[in-house]
Short mmCIF file of C-alpha atoms and ligand atoms in Angstrom, two decimals:
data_model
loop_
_atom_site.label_atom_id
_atom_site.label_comp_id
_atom_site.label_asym_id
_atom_site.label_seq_id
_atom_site.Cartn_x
_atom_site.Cartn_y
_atom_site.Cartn_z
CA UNK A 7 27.38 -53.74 41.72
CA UNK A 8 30.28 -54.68 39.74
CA UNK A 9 31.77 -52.24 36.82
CA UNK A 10 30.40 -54.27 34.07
CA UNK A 11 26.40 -54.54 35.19
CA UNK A 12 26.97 -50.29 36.00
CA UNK A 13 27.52 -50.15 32.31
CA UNK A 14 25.12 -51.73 31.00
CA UNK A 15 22.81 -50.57 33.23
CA UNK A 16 24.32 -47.50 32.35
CA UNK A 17 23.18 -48.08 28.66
CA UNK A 18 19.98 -49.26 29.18
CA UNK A 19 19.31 -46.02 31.45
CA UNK A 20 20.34 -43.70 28.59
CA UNK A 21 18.07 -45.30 25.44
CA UNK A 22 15.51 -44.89 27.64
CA UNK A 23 16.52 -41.53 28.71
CA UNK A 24 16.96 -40.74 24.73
CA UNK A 25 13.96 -42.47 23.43
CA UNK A 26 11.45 -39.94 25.40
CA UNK A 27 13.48 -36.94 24.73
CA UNK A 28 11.93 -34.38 21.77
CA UNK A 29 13.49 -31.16 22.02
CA UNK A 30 17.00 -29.49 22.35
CA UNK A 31 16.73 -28.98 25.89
CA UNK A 32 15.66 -32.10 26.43
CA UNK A 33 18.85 -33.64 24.96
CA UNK A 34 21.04 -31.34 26.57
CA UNK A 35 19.72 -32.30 30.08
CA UNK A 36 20.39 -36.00 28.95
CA UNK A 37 23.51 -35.31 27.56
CA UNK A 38 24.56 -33.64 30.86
CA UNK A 39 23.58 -36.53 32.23
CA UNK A 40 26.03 -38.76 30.69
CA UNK A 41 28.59 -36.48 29.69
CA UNK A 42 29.02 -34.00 31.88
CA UNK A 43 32.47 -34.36 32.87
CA UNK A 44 32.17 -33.69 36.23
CA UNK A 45 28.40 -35.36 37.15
CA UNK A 46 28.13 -37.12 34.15
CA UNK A 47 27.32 -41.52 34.42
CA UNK A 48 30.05 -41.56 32.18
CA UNK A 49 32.36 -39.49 34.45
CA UNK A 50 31.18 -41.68 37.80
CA UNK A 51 31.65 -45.06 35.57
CA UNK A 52 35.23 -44.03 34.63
CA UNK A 53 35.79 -43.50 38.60
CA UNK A 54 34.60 -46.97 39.95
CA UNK A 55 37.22 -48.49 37.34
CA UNK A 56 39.54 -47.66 40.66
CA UNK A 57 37.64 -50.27 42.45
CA UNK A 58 37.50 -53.00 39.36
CA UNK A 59 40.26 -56.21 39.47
CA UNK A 60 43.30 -54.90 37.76
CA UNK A 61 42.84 -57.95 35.48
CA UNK A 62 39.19 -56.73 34.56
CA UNK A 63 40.73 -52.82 34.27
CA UNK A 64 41.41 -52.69 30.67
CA UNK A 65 38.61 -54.45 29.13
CA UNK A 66 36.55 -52.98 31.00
CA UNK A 67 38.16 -49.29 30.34
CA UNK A 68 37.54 -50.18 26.88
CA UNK A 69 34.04 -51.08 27.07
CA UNK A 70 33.22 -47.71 29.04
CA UNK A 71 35.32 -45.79 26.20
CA UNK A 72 32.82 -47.56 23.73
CA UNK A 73 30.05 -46.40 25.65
CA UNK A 74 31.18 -43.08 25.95
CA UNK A 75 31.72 -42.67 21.90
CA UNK A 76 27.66 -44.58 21.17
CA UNK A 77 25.79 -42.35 23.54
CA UNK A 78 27.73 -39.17 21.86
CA UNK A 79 27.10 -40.90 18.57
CA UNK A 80 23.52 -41.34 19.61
CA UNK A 81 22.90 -37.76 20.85
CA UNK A 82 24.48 -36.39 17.74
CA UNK A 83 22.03 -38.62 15.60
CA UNK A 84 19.48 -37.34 17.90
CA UNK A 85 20.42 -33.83 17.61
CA UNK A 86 20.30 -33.98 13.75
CA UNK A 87 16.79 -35.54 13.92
CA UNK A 88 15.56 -32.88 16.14
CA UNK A 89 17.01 -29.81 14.13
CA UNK A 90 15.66 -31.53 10.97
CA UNK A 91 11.70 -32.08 12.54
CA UNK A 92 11.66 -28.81 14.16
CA UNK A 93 13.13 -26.73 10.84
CA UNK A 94 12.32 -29.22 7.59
CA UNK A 95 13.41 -26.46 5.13
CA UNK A 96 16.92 -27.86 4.54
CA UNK A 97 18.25 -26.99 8.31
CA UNK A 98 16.49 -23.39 8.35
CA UNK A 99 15.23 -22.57 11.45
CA UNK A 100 11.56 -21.47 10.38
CA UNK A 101 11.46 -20.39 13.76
CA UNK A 102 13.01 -17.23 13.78
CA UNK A 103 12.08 -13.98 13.27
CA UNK A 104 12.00 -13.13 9.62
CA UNK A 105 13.99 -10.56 8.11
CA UNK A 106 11.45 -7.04 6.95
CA UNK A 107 11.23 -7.06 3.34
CA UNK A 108 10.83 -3.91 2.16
CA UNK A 109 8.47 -3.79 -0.64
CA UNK A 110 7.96 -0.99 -3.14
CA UNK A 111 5.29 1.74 -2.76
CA UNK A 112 3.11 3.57 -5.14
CA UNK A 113 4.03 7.03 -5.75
CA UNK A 114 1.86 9.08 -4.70
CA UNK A 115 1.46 11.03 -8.46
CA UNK A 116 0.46 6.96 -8.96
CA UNK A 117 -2.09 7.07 -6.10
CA UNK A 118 -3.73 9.97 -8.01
CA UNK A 119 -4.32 8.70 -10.99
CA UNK A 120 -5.22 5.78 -10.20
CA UNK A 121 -8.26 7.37 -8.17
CA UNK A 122 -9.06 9.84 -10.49
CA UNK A 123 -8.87 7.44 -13.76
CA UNK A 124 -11.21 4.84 -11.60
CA UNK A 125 -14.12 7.64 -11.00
CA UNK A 126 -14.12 8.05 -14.94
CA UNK A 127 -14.17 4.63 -15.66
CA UNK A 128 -17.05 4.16 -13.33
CA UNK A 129 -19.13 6.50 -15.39
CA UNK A 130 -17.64 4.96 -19.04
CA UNK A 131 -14.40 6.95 -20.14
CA UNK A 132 -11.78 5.09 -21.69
CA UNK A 133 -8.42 5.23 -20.64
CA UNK A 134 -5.87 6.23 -23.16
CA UNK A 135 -1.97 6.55 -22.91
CA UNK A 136 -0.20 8.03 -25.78
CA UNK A 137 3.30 9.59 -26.79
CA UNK A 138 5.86 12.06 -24.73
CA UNK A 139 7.51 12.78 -27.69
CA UNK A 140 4.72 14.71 -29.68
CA UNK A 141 4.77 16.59 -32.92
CA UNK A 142 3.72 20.18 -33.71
CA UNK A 143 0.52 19.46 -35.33
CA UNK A 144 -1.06 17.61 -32.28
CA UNK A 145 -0.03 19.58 -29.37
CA UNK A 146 -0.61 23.12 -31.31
CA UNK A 147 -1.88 23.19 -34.67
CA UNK A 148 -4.98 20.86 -34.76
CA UNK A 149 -6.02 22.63 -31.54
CA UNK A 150 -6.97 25.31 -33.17
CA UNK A 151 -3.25 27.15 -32.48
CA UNK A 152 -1.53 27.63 -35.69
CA UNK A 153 1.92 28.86 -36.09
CA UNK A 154 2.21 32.59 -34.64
CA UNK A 155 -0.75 31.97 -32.57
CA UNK A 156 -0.20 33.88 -29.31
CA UNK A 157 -1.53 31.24 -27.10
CA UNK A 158 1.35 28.96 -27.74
CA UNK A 159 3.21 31.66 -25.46
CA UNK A 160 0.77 30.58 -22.68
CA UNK A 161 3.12 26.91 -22.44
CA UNK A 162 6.90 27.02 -22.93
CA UNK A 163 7.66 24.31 -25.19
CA UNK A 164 10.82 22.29 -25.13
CA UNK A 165 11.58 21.94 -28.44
CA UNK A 166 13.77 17.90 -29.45
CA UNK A 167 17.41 19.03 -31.14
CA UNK A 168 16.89 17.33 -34.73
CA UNK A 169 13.35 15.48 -34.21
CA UNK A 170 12.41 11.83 -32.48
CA UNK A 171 10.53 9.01 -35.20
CA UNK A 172 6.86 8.77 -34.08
CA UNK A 173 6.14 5.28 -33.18
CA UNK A 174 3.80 4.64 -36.36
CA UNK A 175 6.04 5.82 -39.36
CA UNK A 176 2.82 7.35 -41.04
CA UNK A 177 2.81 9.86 -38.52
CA UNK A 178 5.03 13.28 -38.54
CA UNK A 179 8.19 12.73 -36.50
CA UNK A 180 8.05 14.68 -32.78
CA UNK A 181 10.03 17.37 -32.43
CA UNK A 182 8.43 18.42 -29.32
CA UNK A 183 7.82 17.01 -25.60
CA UNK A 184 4.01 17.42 -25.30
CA UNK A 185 3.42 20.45 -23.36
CA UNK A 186 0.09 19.05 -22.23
CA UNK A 187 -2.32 16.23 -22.73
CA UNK A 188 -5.06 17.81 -24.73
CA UNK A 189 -3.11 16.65 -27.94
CA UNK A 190 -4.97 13.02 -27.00
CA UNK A 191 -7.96 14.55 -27.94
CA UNK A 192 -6.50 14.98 -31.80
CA UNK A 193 -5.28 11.67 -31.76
CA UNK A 194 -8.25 9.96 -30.34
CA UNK A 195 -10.77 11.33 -32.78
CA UNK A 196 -8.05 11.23 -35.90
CA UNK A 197 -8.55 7.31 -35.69
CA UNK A 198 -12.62 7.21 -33.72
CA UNK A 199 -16.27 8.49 -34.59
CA UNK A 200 -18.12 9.96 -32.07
CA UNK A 201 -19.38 9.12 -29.39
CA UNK A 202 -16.46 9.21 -27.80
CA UNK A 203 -15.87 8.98 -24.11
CA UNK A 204 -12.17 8.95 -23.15
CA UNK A 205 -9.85 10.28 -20.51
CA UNK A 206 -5.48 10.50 -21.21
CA UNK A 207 -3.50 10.62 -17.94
CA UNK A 208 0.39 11.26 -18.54
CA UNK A 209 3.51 13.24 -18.09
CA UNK A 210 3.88 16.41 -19.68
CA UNK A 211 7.00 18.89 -20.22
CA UNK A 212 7.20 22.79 -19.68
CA UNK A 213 10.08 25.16 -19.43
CA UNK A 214 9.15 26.28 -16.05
CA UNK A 215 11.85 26.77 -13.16
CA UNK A 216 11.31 24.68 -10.65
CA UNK A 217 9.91 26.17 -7.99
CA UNK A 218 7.48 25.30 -4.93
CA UNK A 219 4.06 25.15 -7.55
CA UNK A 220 6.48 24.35 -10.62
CA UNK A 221 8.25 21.36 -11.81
CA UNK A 222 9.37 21.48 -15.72
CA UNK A 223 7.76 17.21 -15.75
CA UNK A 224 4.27 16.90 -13.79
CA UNK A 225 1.05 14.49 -14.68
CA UNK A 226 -2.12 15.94 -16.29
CA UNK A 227 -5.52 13.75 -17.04
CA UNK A 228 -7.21 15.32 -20.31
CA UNK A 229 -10.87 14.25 -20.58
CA UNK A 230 -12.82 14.43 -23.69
CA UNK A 231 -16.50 13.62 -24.42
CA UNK A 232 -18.18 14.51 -27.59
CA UNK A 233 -21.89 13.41 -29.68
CA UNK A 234 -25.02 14.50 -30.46
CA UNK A 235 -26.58 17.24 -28.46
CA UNK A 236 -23.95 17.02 -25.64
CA UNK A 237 -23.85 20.38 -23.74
CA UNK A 238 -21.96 22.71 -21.10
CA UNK A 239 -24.78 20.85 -18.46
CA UNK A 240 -22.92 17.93 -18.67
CA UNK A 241 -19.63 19.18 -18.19
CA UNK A 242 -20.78 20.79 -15.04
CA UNK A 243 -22.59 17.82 -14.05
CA UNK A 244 -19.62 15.45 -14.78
CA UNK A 245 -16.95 17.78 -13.50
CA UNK A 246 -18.83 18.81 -10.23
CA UNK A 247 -19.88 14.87 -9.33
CA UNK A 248 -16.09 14.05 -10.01
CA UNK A 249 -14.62 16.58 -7.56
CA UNK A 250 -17.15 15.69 -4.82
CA UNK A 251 -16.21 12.37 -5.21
CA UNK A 252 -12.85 12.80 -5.30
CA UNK A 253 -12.07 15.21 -2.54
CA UNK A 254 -15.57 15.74 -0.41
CA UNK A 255 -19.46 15.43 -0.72
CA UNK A 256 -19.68 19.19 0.61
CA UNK A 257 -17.24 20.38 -1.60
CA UNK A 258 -18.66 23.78 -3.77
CA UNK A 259 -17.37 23.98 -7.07
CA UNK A 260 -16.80 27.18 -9.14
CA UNK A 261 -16.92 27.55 -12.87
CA UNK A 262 -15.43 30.99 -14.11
CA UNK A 263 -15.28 32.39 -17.75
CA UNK A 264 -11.65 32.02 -18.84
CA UNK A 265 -9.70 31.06 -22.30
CA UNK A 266 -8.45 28.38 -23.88
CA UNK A 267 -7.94 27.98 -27.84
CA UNK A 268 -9.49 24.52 -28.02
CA UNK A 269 -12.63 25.25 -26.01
CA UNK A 270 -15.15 28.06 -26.52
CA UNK A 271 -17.14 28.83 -24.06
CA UNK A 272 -14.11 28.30 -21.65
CA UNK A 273 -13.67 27.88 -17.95
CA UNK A 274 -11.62 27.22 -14.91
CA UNK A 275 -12.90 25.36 -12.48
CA UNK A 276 -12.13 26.34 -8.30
CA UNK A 277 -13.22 24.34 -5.53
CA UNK A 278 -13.85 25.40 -2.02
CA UNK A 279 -10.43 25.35 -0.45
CA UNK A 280 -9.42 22.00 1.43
CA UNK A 281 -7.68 23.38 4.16
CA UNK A 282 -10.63 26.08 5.40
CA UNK A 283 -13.19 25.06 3.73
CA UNK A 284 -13.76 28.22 2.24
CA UNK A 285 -13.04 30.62 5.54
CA UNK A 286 -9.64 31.71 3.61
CA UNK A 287 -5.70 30.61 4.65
CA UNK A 288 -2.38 30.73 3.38
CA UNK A 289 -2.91 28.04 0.71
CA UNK A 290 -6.01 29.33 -0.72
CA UNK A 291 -4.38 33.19 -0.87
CA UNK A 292 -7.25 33.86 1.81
CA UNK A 293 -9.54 33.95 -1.31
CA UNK A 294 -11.78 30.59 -0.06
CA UNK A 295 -10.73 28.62 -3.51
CA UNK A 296 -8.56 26.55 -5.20
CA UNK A 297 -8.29 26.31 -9.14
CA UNK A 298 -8.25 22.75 -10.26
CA UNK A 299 -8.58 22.42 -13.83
CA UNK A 300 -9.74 24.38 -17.44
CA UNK A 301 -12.63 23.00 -19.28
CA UNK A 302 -14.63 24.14 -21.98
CA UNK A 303 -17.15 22.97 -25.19
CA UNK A 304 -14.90 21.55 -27.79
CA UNK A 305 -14.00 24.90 -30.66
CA UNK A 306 -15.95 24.01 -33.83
CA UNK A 307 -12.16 24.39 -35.13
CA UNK A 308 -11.07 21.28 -33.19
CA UNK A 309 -13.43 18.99 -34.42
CA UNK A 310 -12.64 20.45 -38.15
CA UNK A 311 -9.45 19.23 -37.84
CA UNK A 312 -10.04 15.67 -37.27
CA UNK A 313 -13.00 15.74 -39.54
CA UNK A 314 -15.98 15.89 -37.54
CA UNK A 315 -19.22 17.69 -38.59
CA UNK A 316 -19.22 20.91 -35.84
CA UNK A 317 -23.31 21.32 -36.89
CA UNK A 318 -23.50 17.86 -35.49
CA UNK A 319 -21.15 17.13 -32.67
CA UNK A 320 -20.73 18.82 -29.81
CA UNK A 321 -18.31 18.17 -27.16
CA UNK A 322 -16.58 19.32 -23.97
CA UNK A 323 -12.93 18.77 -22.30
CA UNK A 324 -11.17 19.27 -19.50
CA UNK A 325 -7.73 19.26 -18.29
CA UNK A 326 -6.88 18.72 -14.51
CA UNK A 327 -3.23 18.79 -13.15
CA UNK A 328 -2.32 15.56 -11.00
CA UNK A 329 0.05 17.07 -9.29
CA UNK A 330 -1.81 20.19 -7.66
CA UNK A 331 -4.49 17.75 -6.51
CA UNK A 332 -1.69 15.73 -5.28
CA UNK A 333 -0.12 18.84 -3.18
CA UNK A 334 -3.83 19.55 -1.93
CA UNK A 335 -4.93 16.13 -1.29
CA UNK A 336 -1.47 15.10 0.41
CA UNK A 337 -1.10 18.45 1.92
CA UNK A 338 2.26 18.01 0.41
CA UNK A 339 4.04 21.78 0.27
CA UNK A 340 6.89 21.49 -2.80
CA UNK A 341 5.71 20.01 -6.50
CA UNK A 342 9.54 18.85 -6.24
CA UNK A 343 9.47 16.45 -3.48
CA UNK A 344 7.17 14.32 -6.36
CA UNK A 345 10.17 14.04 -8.09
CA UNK A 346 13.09 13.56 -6.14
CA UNK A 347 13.30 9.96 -5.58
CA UNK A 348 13.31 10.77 -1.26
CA UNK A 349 11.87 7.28 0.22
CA UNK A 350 11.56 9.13 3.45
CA UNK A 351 8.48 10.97 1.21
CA UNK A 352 7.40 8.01 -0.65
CA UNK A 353 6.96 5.61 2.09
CA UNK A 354 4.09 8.08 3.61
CA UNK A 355 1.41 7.79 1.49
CA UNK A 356 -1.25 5.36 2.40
CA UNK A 357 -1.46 2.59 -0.13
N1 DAH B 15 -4.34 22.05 -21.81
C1 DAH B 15 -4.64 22.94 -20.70
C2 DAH B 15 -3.40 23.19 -19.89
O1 DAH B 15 -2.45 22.47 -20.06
C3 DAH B 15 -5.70 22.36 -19.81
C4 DAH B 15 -7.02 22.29 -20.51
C5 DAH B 15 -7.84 23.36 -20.49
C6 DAH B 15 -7.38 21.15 -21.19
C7 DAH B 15 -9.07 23.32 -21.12
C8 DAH B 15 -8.61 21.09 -21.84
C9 DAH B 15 -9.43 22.19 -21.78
O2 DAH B 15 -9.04 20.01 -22.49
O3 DAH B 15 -10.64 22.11 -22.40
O4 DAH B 15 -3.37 24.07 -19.09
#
């Protein structure tokens, strides 16, 4: 075989090589082939020049160099097509393992609320959000705690320095941060008749120090259901069908005389403890229950102050602290871990 049929058999041999080849590897093996200094057709061509007439030797050098540049011209090209089939997305390679997004979670004061405000709105309560920044007359006054009245000692208030425009300029100005959520219920029935169905999840403010049980911010719900010939019945049966929804079918549920301002009769409400089930441990003070909210029927005084008929209506409400189901649900031990930001906490909680 003379020089010049080797390279164009030599040509020939590579687009047909090339034409069947579909992956990198493939190409590689064909560029090694060809290019490979050392095995490469290329390589062996530029050796038999040796044995080529003298006359012949530079033409013929030149036609091999020209060789040599197309089939790295064509494997480029090649390489190019490849990369672009395998990974269409501008030269990405879709093939590799993507990077973790993080995404955010749901804190777990969130997760609460969520659950508790959905077993209300199964059974018809609406869900109301109102202001932080609350005035005098709503948290205290209109709940049947006027100026002097010893309950107010029962919450420390934080007071606003100067006072905070209330987002409708008809109302007072706050010069409080709410100290709980049962000044909903004033609002609510200020501006609705009866019947009224509602329940008012939100932050609330106290001049506690923070402690393992205390955090001066935490999350109430305040429920509040009031019409005609509504009675303590179905605050038990609504409160009792809640909790065993909410934490477990078995779970007992205690209602004990206690006080409120805003409620007469009044009561807390315990629950079987969720860590013994009753038997008695740490958490539970070895008592068997767990206090979980204060209820009581709606004080004829309440429902004076928003201009309701108190020989007509009767009502009941309850107010239930997120965050102490949140400790016993989670089997979480410090109130403050809710609000310290930690992701290592946040990340646990099952979405
Ligand atoms: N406001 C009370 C508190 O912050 C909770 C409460 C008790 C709300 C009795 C009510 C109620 O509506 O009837 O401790």
């Amino acid at each position: 075989m003379t020089p010049q049929t080797d390279i164009d058999t030599t040509r020939k041999a590579f687009q047909a090589d090339l034409a069947v080849v579909e992956t990198e590897e493939g190409l590689q093996t064909v560029r090694d082939r060809y290019l490979s200094r050392k095995r490469g057709a290329i390589a062996a061509l530029m050796k038999s020049m040796a044995d080529a007439d003298p006359v012949d030797r530079p033409a013929l050098g030149k036609e091999a160099n020209a060789l040599k540049q197309e089939i790295e011209q064509a494997i480029t090209e090649k390489r190019e097509a490849i990369t672009a089939s395998t990974h269409p997305i501008g030269g990405i390679d879709v093939t590799l393992p993507g990077r973790e997004l993080s995404f955010g979670r749901r804190h777990p004061l969130t997760l609460i609320r969520e659950q508790v405000v959905s077993l209300f709105e199964a059974m018809g309560f609406e869900i109301l959000q109102g202001p932080q920044g609350e005035d005098d007359y709503h948290n205290f006054e209109a709940l049947n705690m006027p100026v002097d009245h010893p309950a107010r000692d029962m919450q420390d208030t934080f007071y606003l320095e100067g006072s905070m425009p209330a987002s409708d300029p008809s109302e007072p100005p706050a010069t409080l941060l709410r100290t709980h959520t049962s000044g909903m219920q004033i609002r609510y029935m200020e501006s609705h008749e009866p019947p009224v169905r509602i329940i008012a999840p939100g932050l609330v403010y106290r001049r506690d120090t923070p402690d393992l049980t205390h955090s001066p911010m935490f999350m109430q719900v305040e429920g509040l259901l009031v019409g005609e010939g509504i009675t303590m019945a179905d605050l038990k049966g609504t409160l009792v069908s809640f909790l065993r929804a909410f934490f477990d079918a078995d779970t007992r549920v205690e209602f004990r005389p206690s006080f409120f301002p805003y409620t007469e009769p009044s009561a807390e409400v315990f629950i079987s403890c969720v860590f013994c089930d009753g038997h008695g441990c740490a958490v539970c003070k070895e008592t068997g229950w767990l206090e979980i909210l204060g209820c009581g029927m709606v004080h004829p005084a309440v429902f004076e102050a928003v201009g309701y008929d108190p020989e007509r209506y009767t009502g009941w409400a309850f107010g239930l602290g997120i965050d102490r189901v949140a400790l016993l649900k989670y089997r979480v031990e410090d109130i403050r871990l809710f609000y310290s930001n930690d992701l290592r906490l946040l990340e646990q909680f099952p979405q």
